[in-house]
Short mmCIF file of C-alpha atoms and ligand atoms in Angstrom, two decimals:
data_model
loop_
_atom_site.label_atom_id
_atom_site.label_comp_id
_atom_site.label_asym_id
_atom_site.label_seq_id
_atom_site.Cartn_x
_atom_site.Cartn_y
_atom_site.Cartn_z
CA UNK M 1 0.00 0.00 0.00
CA UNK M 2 1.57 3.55 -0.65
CA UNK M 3 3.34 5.33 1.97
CA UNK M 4 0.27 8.15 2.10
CA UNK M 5 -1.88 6.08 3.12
CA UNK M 6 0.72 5.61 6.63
CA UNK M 7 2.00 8.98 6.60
CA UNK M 8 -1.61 10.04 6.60
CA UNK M 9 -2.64 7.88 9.02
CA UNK M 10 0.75 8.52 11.75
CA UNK M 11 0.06 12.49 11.11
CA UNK M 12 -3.96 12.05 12.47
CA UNK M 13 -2.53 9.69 15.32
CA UNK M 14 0.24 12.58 16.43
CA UNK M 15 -2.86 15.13 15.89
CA UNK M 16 -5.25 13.47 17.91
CA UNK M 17 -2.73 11.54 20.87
CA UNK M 18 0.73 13.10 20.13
CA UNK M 19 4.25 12.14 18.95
CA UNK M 20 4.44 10.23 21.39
CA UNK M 21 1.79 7.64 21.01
CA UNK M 22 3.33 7.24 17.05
CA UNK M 23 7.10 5.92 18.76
CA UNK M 24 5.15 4.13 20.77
CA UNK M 25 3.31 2.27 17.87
CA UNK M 26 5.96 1.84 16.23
CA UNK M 27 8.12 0.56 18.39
CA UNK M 28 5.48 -1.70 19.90
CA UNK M 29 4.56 -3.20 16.40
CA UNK M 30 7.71 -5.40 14.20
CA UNK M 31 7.29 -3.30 11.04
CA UNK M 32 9.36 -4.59 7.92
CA UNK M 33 9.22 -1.31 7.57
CA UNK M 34 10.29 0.29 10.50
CA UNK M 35 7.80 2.91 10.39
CA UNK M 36 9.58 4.72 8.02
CA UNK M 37 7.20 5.83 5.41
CA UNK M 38 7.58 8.02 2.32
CA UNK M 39 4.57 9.43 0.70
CA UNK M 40 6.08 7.85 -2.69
CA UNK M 41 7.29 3.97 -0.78
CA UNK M 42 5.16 1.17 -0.81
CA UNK M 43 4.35 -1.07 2.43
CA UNK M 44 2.64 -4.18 3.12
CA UNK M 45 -1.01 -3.17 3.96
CA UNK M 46 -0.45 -5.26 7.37
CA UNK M 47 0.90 -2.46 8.84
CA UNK M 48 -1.68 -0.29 9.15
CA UNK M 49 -3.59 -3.17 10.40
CA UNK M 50 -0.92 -3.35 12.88
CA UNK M 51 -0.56 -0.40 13.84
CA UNK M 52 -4.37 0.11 14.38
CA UNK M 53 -4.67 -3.24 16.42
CA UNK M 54 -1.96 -1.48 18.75
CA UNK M 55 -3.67 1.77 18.81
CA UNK M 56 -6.84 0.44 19.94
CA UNK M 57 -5.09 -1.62 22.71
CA UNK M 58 -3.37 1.59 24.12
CA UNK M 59 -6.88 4.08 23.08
CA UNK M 60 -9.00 0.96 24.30
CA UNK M 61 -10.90 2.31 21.02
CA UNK M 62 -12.51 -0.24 19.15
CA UNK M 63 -10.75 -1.32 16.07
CA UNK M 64 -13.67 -0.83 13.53
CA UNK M 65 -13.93 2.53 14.87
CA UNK M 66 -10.60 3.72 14.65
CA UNK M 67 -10.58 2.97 11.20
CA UNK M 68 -13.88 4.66 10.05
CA UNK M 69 -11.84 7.90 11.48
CA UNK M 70 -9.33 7.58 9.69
CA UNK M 71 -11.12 6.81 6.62
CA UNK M 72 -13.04 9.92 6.63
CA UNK M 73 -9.91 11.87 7.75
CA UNK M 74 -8.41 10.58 4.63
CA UNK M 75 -11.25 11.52 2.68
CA UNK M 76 -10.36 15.34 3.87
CA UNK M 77 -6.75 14.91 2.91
CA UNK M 78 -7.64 13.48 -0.22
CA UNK M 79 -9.66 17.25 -0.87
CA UNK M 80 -6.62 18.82 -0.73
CA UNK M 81 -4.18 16.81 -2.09
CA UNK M 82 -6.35 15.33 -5.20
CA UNK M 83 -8.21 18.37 -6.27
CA UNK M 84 -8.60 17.69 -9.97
CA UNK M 85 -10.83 14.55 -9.24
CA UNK M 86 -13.25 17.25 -7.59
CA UNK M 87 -13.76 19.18 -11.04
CA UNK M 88 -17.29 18.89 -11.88
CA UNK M 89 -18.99 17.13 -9.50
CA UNK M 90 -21.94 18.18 -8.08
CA UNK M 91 -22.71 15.66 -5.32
CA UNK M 92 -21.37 13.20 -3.40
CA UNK M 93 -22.97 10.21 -5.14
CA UNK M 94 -21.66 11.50 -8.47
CA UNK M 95 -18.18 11.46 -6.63
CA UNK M 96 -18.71 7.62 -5.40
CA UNK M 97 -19.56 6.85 -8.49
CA UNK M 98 -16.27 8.31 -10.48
CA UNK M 99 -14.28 6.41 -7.79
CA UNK M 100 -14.19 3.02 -10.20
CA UNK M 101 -14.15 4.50 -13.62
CA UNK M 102 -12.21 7.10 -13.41
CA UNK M 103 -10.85 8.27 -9.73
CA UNK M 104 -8.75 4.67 -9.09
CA UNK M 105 -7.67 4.89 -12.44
CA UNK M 106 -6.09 7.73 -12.69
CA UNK M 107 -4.49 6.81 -9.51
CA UNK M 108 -3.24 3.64 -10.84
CA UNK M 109 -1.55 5.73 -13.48
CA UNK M 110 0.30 8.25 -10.98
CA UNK M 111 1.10 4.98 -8.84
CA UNK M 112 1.40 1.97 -10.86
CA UNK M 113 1.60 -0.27 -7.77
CA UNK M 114 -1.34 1.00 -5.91
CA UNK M 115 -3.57 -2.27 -4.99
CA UNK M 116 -6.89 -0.64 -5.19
CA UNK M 117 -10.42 -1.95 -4.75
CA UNK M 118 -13.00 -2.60 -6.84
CA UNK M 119 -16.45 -1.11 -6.79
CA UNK M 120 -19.62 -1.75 -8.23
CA UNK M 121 -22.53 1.08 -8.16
CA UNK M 122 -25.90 1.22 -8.63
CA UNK M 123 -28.14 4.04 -7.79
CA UNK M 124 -31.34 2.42 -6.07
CA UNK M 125 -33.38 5.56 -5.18
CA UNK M 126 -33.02 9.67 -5.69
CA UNK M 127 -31.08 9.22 -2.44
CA UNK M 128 -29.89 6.14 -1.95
CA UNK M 129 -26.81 4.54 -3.79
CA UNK M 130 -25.51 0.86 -3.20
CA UNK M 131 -21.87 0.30 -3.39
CA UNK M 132 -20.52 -3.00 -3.65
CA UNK M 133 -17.26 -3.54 -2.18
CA UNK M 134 -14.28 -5.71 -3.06
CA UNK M 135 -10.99 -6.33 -2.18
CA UNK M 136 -8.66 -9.04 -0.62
CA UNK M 137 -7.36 -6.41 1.91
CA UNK M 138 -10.78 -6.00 3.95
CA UNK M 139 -10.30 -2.69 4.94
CA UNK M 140 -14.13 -2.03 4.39
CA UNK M 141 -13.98 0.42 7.75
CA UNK M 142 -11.90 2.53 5.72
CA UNK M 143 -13.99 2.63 2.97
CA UNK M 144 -16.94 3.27 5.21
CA UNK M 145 -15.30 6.17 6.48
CA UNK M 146 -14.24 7.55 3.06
CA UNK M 147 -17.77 7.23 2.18
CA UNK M 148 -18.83 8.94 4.84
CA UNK M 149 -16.18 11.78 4.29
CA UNK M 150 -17.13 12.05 0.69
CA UNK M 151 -21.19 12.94 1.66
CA UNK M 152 -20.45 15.57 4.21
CA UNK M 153 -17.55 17.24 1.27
CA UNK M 154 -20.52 17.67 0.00
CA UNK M 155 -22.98 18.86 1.98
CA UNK M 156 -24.74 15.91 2.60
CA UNK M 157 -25.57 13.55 6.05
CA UNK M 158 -26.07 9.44 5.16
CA UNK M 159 -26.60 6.76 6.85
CA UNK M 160 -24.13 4.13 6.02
CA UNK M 161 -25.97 0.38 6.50
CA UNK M 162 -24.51 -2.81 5.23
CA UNK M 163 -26.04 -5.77 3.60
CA UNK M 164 -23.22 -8.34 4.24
CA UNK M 165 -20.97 -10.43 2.48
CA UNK M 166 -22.51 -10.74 -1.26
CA UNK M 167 -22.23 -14.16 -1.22
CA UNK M 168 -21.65 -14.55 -5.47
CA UNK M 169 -19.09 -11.96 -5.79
CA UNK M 170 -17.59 -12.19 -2.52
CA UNK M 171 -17.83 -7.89 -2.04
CA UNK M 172 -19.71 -6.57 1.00
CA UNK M 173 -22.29 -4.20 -0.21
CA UNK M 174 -23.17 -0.19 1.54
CA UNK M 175 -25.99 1.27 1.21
CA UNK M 176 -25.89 5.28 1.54
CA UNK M 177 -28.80 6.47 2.07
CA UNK M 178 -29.06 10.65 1.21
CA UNK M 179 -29.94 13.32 3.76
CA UNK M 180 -29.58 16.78 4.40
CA UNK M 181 -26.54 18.00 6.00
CA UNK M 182 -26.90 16.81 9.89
C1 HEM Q 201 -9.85 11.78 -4.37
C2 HEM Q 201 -10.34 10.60 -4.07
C3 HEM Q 201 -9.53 9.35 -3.91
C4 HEM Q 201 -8.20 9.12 -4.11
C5 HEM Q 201 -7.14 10.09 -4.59
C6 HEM Q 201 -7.94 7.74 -3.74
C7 HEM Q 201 -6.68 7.16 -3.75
C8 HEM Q 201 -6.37 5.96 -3.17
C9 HEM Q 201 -5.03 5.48 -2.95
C10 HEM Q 201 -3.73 6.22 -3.31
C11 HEM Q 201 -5.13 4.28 -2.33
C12 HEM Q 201 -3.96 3.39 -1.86
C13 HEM Q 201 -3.69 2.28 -2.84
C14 HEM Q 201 -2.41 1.57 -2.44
O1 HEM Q 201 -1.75 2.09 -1.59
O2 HEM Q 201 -2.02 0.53 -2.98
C15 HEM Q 201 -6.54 4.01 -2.16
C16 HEM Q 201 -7.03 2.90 -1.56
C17 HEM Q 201 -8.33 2.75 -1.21
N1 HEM Q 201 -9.39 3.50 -1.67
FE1 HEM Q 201 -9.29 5.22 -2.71
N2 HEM Q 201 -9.09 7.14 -3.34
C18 HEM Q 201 -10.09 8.08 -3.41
C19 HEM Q 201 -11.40 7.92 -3.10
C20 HEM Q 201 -11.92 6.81 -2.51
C21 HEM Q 201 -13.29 6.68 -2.07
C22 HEM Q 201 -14.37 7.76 -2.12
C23 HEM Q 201 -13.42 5.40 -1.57
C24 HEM Q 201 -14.63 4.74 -0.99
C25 HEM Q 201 -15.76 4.66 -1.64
C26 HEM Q 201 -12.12 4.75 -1.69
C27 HEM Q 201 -11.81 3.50 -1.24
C28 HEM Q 201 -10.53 3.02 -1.06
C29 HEM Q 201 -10.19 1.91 -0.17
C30 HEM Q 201 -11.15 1.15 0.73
C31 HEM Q 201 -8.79 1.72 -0.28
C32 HEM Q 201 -7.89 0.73 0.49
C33 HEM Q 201 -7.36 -0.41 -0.34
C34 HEM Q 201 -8.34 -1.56 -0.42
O3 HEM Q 201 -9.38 -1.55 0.25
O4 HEM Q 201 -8.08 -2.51 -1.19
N3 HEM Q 201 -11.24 5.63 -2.29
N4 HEM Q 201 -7.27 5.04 -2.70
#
């Protein structure tokens, strides 16, 4: 995984619990990479598991919801860094839905060994879009969390539900469901 996704992640731990907590991670968890990310590196996506698992041992924060944080944290970083993918787009569904087509891709290009997911869209309702889900890395809190980040960029509250594993294609399926900003 690339080396924003950690130095994103270590700069909202040092925000949020200090500089100290991150040496502590680190030095709690056996990183091949030693905690030394560059924005440009790539890492074994185990190590943000890792370091997670250890931050909710020391937070006593549950896992799932450290992750949906950081997820929608990431969403805010991914305002500032990414701004061309924000060209256009009215809403936050609209957004969502560029994320397979066209947002991922043009990722892929700048980093040609990003391991991305896959996601399948389908707009149910006027406010209510179903995402399907895939990847081998599980890391479906983030996602939830990016989701989440993405509708209130916009303007917009949702409530996040899932349906479960979807059992043919293996993904695990969200449905947002639209409402106005909380
Ligand atoms: C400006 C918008 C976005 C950018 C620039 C972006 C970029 C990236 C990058 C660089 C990675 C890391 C890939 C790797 O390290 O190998 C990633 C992974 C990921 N992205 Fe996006 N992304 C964006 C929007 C979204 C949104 C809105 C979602 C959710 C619907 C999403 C879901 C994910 C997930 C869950 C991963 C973790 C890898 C995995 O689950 O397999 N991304 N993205």
């Amino acid at each position: 995984m690339k080396g924003i996704i950690f130095t994103e992640f270590l700069e909202l731990v040092e925000s949020k619990f200090g500089l100290d907590m991150v040496d502590d991670l680190i030095a709690a968890c056996d990183l091949p990479s030693r905690g030394e990310y560059t924005a440009v590196g790539t890492y074994d996506h185990r190590e943000i598991v890792d370091l997670v698992v250890e931050l909710s041992r020391r937070t006593e924060l549950p896992v799932p919801d450290l992750l949906q944080v950081y997820g929608e944290h990431l969403f805010g970083r991914f305002t500032v860094l990414y701004p061309q993918f924000f060209a256009g787009v009215v809403d936050g569904f609209q957004f969502l839905e560029n994320v397979e087509g066209y947002i991922h891709v043009e990722v892929k290009k700048l980093y040609p060994s990003a391991e991305l997911p896959t996601f399948d869209h389908e707009r149910i309702a006027d406010d209510r879009l179903r995402l399907v889900y895939h990847s081998s890395r599980h890391l479906e809190d983030v996602a939830e969390g990016l989701i989440r980040g993405c509708m209130k960029h916009f303007g917009s509250g949702c409530e996040i539900t899932r349906e479960g594993a979807d059992s043919a294609a293996g993904g695990i399926a969200f449905i947002v469901a639209r409402s106005p900003a909380p």
